[in-house]
JSON list of C-alpha atoms in Angstrom, two decimals:
[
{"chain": "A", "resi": 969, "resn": "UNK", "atom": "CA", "xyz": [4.88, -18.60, 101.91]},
{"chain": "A", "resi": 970, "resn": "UNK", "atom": "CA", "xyz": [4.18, -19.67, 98.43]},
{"chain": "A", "resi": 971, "resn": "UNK", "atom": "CA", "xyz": [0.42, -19.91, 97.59]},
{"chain": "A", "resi": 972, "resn": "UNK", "atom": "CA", "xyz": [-0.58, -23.35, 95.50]},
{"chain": "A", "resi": 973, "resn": "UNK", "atom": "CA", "xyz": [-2.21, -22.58, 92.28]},
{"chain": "A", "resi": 974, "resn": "UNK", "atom": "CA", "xyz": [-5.59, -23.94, 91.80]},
{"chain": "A", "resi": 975, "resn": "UNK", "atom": "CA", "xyz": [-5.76, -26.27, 88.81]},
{"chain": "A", "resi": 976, "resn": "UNK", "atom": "CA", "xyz": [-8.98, -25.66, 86.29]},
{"chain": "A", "resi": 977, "resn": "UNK", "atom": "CA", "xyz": [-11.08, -28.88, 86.42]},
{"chain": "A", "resi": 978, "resn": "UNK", "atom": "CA", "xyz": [-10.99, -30.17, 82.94]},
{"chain": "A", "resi": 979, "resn": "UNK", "atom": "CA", "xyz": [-14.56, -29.87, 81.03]},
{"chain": "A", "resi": 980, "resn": "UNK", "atom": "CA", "xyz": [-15.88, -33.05, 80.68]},
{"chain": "A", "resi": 981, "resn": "UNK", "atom": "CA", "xyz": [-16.92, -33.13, 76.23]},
{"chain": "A", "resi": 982, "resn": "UNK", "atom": "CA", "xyz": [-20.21, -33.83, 76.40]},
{"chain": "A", "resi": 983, "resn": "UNK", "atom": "CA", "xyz": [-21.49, -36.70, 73.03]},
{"chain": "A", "resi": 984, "resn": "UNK", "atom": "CA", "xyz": [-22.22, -34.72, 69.78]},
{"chain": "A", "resi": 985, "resn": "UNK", "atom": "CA", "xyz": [-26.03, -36.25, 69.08]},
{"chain": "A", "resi": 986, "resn": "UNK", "atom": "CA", "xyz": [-25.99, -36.69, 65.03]},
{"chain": "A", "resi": 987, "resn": "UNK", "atom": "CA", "xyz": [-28.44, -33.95, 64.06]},
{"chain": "A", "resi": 988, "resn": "UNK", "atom": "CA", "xyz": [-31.86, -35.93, 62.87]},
{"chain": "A", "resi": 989, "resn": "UNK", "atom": "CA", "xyz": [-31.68, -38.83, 65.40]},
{"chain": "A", "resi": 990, "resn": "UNK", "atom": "CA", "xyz": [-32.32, -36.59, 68.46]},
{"chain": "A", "resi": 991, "resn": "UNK", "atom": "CA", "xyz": [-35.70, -38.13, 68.28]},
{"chain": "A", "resi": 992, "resn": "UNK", "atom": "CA", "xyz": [-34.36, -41.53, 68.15]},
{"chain": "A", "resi": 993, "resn": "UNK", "atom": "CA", "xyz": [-32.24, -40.93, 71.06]},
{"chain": "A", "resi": 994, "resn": "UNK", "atom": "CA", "xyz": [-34.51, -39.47, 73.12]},
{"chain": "A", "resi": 995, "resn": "UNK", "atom": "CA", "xyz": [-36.68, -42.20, 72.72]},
{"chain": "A", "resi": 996, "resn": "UNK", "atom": "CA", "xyz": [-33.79, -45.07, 73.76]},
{"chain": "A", "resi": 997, "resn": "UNK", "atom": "CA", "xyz": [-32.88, -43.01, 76.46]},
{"chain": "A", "resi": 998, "resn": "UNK", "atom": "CA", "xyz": [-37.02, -42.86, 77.94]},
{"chain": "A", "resi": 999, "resn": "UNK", "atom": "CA", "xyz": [-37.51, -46.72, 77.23]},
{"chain": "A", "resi": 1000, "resn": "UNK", "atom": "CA", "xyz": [-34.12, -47.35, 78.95]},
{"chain": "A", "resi": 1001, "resn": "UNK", "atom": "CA", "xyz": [-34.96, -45.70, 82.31]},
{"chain": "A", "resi": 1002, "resn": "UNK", "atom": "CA", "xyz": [-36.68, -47.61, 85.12]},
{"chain": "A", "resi": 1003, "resn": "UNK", "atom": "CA", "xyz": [-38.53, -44.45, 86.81]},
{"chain": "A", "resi": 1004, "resn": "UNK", "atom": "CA", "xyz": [-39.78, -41.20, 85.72]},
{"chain": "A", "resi": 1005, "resn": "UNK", "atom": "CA", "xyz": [-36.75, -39.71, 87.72]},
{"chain": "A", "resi": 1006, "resn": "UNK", "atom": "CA", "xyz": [-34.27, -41.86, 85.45]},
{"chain": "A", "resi": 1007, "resn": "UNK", "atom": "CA", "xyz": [-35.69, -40.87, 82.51]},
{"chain": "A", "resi": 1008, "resn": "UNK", "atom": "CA", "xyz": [-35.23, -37.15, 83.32]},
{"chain": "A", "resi": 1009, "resn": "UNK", "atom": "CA", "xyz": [-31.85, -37.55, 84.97]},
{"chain": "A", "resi": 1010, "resn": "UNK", "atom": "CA", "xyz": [-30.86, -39.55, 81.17]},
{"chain": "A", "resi": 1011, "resn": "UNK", "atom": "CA", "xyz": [-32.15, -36.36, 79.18]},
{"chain": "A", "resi": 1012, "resn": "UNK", "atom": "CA", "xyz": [-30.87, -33.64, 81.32]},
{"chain": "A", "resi": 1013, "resn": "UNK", "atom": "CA", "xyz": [-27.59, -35.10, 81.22]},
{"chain": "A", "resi": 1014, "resn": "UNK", "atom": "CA", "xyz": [-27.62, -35.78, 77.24]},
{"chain": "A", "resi": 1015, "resn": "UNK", "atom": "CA", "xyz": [-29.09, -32.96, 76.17]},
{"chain": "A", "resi": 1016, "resn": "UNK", "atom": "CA", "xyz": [-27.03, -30.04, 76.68]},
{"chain": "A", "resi": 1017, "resn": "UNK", "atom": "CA", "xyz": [-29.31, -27.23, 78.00]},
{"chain": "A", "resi": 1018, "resn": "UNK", "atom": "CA", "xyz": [-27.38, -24.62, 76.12]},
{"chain": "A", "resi": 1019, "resn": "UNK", "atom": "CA", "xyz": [-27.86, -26.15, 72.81]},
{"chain": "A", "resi": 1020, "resn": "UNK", "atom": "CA", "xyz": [-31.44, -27.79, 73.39]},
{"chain": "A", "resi": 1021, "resn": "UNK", "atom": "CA", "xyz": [-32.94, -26.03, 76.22]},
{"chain": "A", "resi": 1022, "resn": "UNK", "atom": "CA", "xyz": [-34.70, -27.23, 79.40]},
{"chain": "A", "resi": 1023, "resn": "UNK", "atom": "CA", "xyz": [-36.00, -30.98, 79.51]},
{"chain": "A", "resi": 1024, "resn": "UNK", "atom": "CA", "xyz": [-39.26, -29.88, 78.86]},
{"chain": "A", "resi": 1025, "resn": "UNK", "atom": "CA", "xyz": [-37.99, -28.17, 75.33]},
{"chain": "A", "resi": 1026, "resn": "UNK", "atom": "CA", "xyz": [-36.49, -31.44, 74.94]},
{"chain": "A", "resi": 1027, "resn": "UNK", "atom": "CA", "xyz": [-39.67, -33.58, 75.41]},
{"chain": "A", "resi": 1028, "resn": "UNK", "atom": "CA", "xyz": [-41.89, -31.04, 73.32]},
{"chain": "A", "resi": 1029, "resn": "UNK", "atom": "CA", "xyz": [-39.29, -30.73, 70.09]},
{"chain": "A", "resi": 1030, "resn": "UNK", "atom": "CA", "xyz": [-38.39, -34.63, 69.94]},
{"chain": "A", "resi": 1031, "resn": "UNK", "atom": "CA", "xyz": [-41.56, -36.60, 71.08]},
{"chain": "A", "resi": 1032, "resn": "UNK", "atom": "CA", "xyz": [-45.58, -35.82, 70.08]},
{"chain": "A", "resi": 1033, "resn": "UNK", "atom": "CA", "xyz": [-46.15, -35.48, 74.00]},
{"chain": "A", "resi": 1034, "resn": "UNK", "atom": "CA", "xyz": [-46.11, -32.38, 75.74]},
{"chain": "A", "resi": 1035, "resn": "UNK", "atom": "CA", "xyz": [-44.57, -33.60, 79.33]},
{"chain": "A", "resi": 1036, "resn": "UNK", "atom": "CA", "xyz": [-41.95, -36.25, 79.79]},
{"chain": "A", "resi": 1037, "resn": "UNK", "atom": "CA", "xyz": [-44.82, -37.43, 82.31]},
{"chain": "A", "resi": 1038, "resn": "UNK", "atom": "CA", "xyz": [-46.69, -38.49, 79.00]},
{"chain": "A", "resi": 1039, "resn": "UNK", "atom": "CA", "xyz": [-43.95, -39.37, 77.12]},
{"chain": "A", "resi": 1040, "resn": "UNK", "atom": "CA", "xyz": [-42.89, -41.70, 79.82]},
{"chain": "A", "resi": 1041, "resn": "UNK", "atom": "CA", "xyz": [-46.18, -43.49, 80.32]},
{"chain": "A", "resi": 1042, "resn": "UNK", "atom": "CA", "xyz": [-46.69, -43.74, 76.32]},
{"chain": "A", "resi": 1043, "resn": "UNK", "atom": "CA", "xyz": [-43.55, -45.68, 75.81]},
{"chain": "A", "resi": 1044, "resn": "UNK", "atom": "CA", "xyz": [-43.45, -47.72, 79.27]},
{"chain": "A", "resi": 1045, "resn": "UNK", "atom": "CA", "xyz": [-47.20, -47.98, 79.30]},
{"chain": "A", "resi": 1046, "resn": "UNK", "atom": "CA", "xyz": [-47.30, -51.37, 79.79]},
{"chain": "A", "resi": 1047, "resn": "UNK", "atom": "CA", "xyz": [-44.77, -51.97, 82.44]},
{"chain": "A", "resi": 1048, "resn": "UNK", "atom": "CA", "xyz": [-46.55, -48.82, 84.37]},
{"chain": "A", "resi": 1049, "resn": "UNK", "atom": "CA", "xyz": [-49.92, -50.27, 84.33]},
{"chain": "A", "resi": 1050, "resn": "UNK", "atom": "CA", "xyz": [-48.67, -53.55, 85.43]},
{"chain": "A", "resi": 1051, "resn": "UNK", "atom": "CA", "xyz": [-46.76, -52.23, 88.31]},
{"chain": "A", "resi": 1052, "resn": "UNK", "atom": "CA", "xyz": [-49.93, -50.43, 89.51]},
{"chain": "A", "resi": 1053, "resn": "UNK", "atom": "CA", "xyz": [-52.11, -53.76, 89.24]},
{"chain": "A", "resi": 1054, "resn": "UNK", "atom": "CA", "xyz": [-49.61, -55.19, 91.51]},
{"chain": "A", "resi": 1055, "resn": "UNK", "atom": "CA", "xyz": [-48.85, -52.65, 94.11]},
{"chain": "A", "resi": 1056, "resn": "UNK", "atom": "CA", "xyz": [-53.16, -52.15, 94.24]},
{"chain": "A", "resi": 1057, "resn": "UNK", "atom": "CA", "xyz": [-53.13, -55.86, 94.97]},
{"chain": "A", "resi": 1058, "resn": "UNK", "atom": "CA", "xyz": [-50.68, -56.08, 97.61]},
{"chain": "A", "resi": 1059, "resn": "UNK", "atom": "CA", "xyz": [-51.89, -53.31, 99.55]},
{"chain": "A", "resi": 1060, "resn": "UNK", "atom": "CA", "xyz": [-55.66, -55.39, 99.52]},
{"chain": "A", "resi": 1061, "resn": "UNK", "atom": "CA", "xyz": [-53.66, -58.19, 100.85]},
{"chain": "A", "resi": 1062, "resn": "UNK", "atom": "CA", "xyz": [-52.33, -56.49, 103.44]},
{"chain": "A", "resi": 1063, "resn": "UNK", "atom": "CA", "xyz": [-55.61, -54.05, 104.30]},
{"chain": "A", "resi": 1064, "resn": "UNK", "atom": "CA", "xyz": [-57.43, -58.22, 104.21]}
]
C-alpha cells in the first residue's frame, strides 16, 4: 500500500504592528473588548509572544499599569462600575 503524505498546515502571517504605535494598539484592542477575558484573548493573539513576550510583558511595556486587570478597569472604568451598580441592585431586588 501507498502511504498518503501529510500536508504541512500553512502558517497563518500574523499583522506586522508599525513599531511606535504598539501602545496605540494595545490600547484599541483593551477598549474594544467586552470582558477582561476578551481583552486578553485580543492581546495574546496580536502580540506575538516570540517577539513581545507574555501578555503581562505586553501590558507592562505598552500601558502605565502593571496588570491587564488595571489596565482594563482604567480604560473601561466607567462601563465596569456601572455594571456593578446594576448587578448589586438586582441581586437586592431579588434578596427583597
Amino acid at each position: 500500500m501507498a502511504k498518503q503524505i501529510k500536508k504541512q498546515p500553512k502558517k497563518v502571517a500574523m499583522p506586522v504592528i508599525a513599531k511606535g504605535s504598539e501602545p496605540a494598539v494595545f490600547e484599541k484592542l483593551v477598549r474594544a473588548a467586552k470582558d477582561y477575558d476578551q481583552a486578553w484573548q485580543f492581546i495574546h493573539k496580536t502580540f506575538p509572544r516570540a517577539k513581545y513576550g507574555k501578555v503581562r510583558d505586553v501590558v507592562q511595556k505598552f500601558s502605565k499599569h502593571k496588570t491587564l486587570r488595571a489596565a482594563f478597569n482604567a480604560m473601561q472604568g466607567k462601563k465596569v462600575k456601572g455594571e456593578a451598580k446594576s448587578a448589586a441592585k438586582m441581586s437586592i431586588r431579588k434578596a427583597a
